Amino acid sequence: MCLMKNQRLNRLLLLVAIAGVTSSYPITVNAEQTINGLATWYGPGFNGSRTANGEMFNPDALTAAHHSLPFGTQVRVTNVKNGRSVVVRINDRLGDPGVVIDLSKGAAKSIGLMETSPIKMEVLGH
């Protein structure tokens, strides 16, 4: 019985790994690269929680979650609906493959992004 559960778990993990590798989102993004896609924001319920890099989450800080960019990378995010932009620092990881970046509430508010919206993301580097 235990062996069957382990085999099922291994199959599930393999499927998740394959799905992650074959997603339409690039695994790595180079400095000075521009990506167009969707952005979301997060904040409520996470204040004071640890981000993936170990720091305390502050919803008012200009930070964001990304799939693979190194922690500390600076990116300019432009809301294509209104042209407003903000520079954020990557400090967390994003799990949704359909989203390019997940902004803190403060960063999203600064560019008028209060729902999932189209953005342009420019990687500036460290």
PDB file of N, CA and C in Angstrom, residues 5 22-23 26 28 31 36-39 45 47 51 56 58 61 70 77 87 90 97 100 103 117 120 123 126:
ATOM      1  N   LYS A   5       1.401   4.324  -2.928  1.00  0.00           N
ATOM      2  CA  LYS A   5       1.285   5.757  -2.668  1.00  0.00           C
ATOM      3  C   LYS A   5       2.540   6.485  -3.135  1.00  0.00           C
ATOM      4  N   THR A  22       7.683  22.600 -19.757  1.00  0.00           N
ATOM      5  CA  THR A  22       7.069  22.833 -21.054  1.00  0.00           C
ATOM      6  C   THR A  22       6.136  24.037 -21.055  1.00  0.00           C
ATOM      7  N   SER A  23       6.118  24.816 -19.970  1.00  0.00           N
ATOM      8  CA  SER A  23       5.237  25.982 -19.950  1.00  0.00           C
ATOM      9  C   SER A  23       5.703  26.986 -20.997  1.00  0.00           C
ATOM     10  N   PRO A  26       9.361  31.706 -20.392  1.00  0.00           N
ATOM     11  CA  PRO A  26      10.788  31.380 -20.448  1.00  0.00           C
ATOM     12  C   PRO A  26      11.334  31.016 -19.079  1.00  0.00           C
ATOM     13  N   THR A  28      14.547  31.355 -18.125  1.00  0.00           N
ATOM     14  CA  THR A  28      15.428  32.431 -17.689  1.00  0.00           C
ATOM     15  C   THR A  28      15.153  33.674 -18.527  1.00  0.00           C
ATOM     16  N   ALA A  31      19.305  40.124 -18.694  1.00  0.00           N
ATOM     17  CA  ALA A  31      19.285  41.556 -18.426  1.00  0.00           C
ATOM     18  C   ALA A  31      19.009  42.297 -19.723  1.00  0.00           C
ATOM     19  N   ASN A  36       6.468  41.011 -22.534  1.00  0.00           N
ATOM     20  CA  ASN A  36       5.095  41.475 -22.455  1.00  0.00           C
ATOM     21  C   ASN A  36       4.244  40.338 -21.927  1.00  0.00           C
ATOM     22  N   GLY A  37       3.305  40.662 -21.048  1.00  0.00           N
ATOM     23  CA  GLY A  37       2.442  39.628 -20.494  1.00  0.00           C
ATOM     24  C   GLY A  37       1.489  40.206 -19.487  1.00  0.00           C
ATOM     25  N   LEU A  38       1.046  39.361 -18.573  1.00  0.00           N
ATOM     26  CA  LEU A  38       0.092  39.773 -17.551  1.00  0.00           C
ATOM     27  C   LEU A  38       0.769  39.902 -16.193  1.00  0.00           C
ATOM     28  N   ALA A  39       0.288  40.867 -15.413  1.00  0.00           N
ATOM     29  CA  ALA A  39       0.746  41.038 -14.040  1.00  0.00           C
ATOM     30  C   ALA A  39      -0.440  40.966 -13.097  1.00  0.00           C
ATOM     31  N   GLY A  45      -3.134  39.576   3.662  1.00  0.00           N
ATOM     32  CA  GLY A  45      -2.890  38.258   4.245  1.00  0.00           C
ATOM     33  C   GLY A  45      -1.438  37.829   4.257  1.00  0.00           C
ATOM     34  N   ASN A  47       1.221  40.208   4.819  1.00  0.00           N
ATOM     35  CA  ASN A  47       2.035  41.163   5.574  1.00  0.00           C
ATOM     36  C   ASN A  47       2.724  40.462   6.738  1.00  0.00           C
ATOM     37  N   THR A  51       9.131  36.035   2.560  1.00  0.00           N
ATOM     38  CA  THR A  51       9.173  35.848   1.124  1.00  0.00           C
ATOM     39  C   THR A  51      10.143  34.703   0.819  1.00  0.00           C
ATOM     40  N   MET A  56      10.963  39.704   5.391  1.00  0.00           N
ATOM     41  CA  MET A  56       9.566  39.886   5.762  1.00  0.00           C
ATOM     42  C   MET A  56       8.845  40.627   4.639  1.00  0.00           C
ATOM     43  N   ASN A  58       6.443  43.113   2.926  1.00  0.00           N
ATOM     44  CA  ASN A  58       5.835  44.408   3.219  1.00  0.00           C
ATOM     45  C   ASN A  58       5.002  44.782   2.006  1.00  0.00           C
ATOM     46  N   ALA A  61       6.037  47.966   0.102  1.00  0.00           N
ATOM     47  CA  ALA A  61       7.361  48.067  -0.525  1.00  0.00           C
ATOM     48  C   ALA A  61       7.243  47.849  -2.038  1.00  0.00           C
ATOM     49  N   PRO A  70      16.862  36.142 -10.541  1.00  0.00           N
ATOM     50  CA  PRO A  70      17.557  36.102  -9.251  1.00  0.00           C
ATOM     51  C   PRO A  70      16.997  37.148  -8.287  1.00  0.00           C
ATOM     52  N   VAL A  77       8.342  47.782 -14.526  1.00  0.00           N
ATOM     53  CA  VAL A  77       7.054  47.253 -14.957  1.00  0.00           C
ATOM     54  C   VAL A  77       6.196  48.431 -15.393  1.00  0.00           C
ATOM     55  N   VAL A  87       9.787  50.759 -10.804  1.00  0.00           N
ATOM     56  CA  VAL A  87      10.919  49.839 -10.700  1.00  0.00           C
ATOM     57  C   VAL A  87      10.755  49.064  -9.399  1.00  0.00           C
ATOM     58  N   ILE A  90      13.004  42.035  -7.197  1.00  0.00           N
ATOM     59  CA  ILE A  90      12.494  40.665  -7.070  1.00  0.00           C
ATOM     60  C   ILE A  90      12.940  40.100  -5.716  1.00  0.00           C
ATOM     61  N   PRO A  97       1.952  30.053 -13.956  1.00  0.00           N
ATOM     62  CA  PRO A  97       2.671  30.141 -15.235  1.00  0.00           C
ATOM     63  C   PRO A  97       2.041  31.110 -16.233  1.00  0.00           C
ATOM     64  N   VAL A 100       3.385  36.953 -15.726  1.00  0.00           N
ATOM     65  CA  VAL A 100       4.801  37.296 -15.866  1.00  0.00           C
ATOM     66  C   VAL A 100       5.393  37.729 -14.536  1.00  0.00           C
ATOM     67  N   LEU A 103       3.144  41.723  -8.450  1.00  0.00           N
ATOM     68  CA  LEU A 103       3.619  42.925  -7.765  1.00  0.00           C
ATOM     69  C   LEU A 103       3.088  43.012  -6.345  1.00  0.00           C
ATOM     70  N   SER A 117      -3.627  42.622 -15.289  1.00  0.00           N
ATOM     71  CA  SER A 117      -3.558  43.570 -16.400  1.00  0.00           C
ATOM     72  C   SER A 117      -2.337  43.306 -17.283  1.00  0.00           C
ATOM     73  N   LYS A 120       4.364  45.581 -19.569  1.00  0.00           N
ATOM     74  CA  LYS A 120       5.664  45.375 -20.214  1.00  0.00           C
ATOM     75  C   LYS A 120       6.667  45.342 -19.079  1.00  0.00           C
ATOM     76  N   VAL A 123      13.902  44.011 -17.772  1.00  0.00           N
ATOM     77  CA  VAL A 123      14.893  43.576 -16.783  1.00  0.00           C
ATOM     78  C   VAL A 123      16.033  44.588 -16.806  1.00  0.00           C
ATOM     79  N   HIS A 126      20.988  43.806 -11.602  1.00  0.00           N
ATOM     80  CA  HIS A 126      21.129  43.913 -10.128  1.00  0.00           C
ATOM     81  C   HIS A 126      21.425  45.323  -9.734  1.00  0.00           C
TER      82      HIS A 126
END
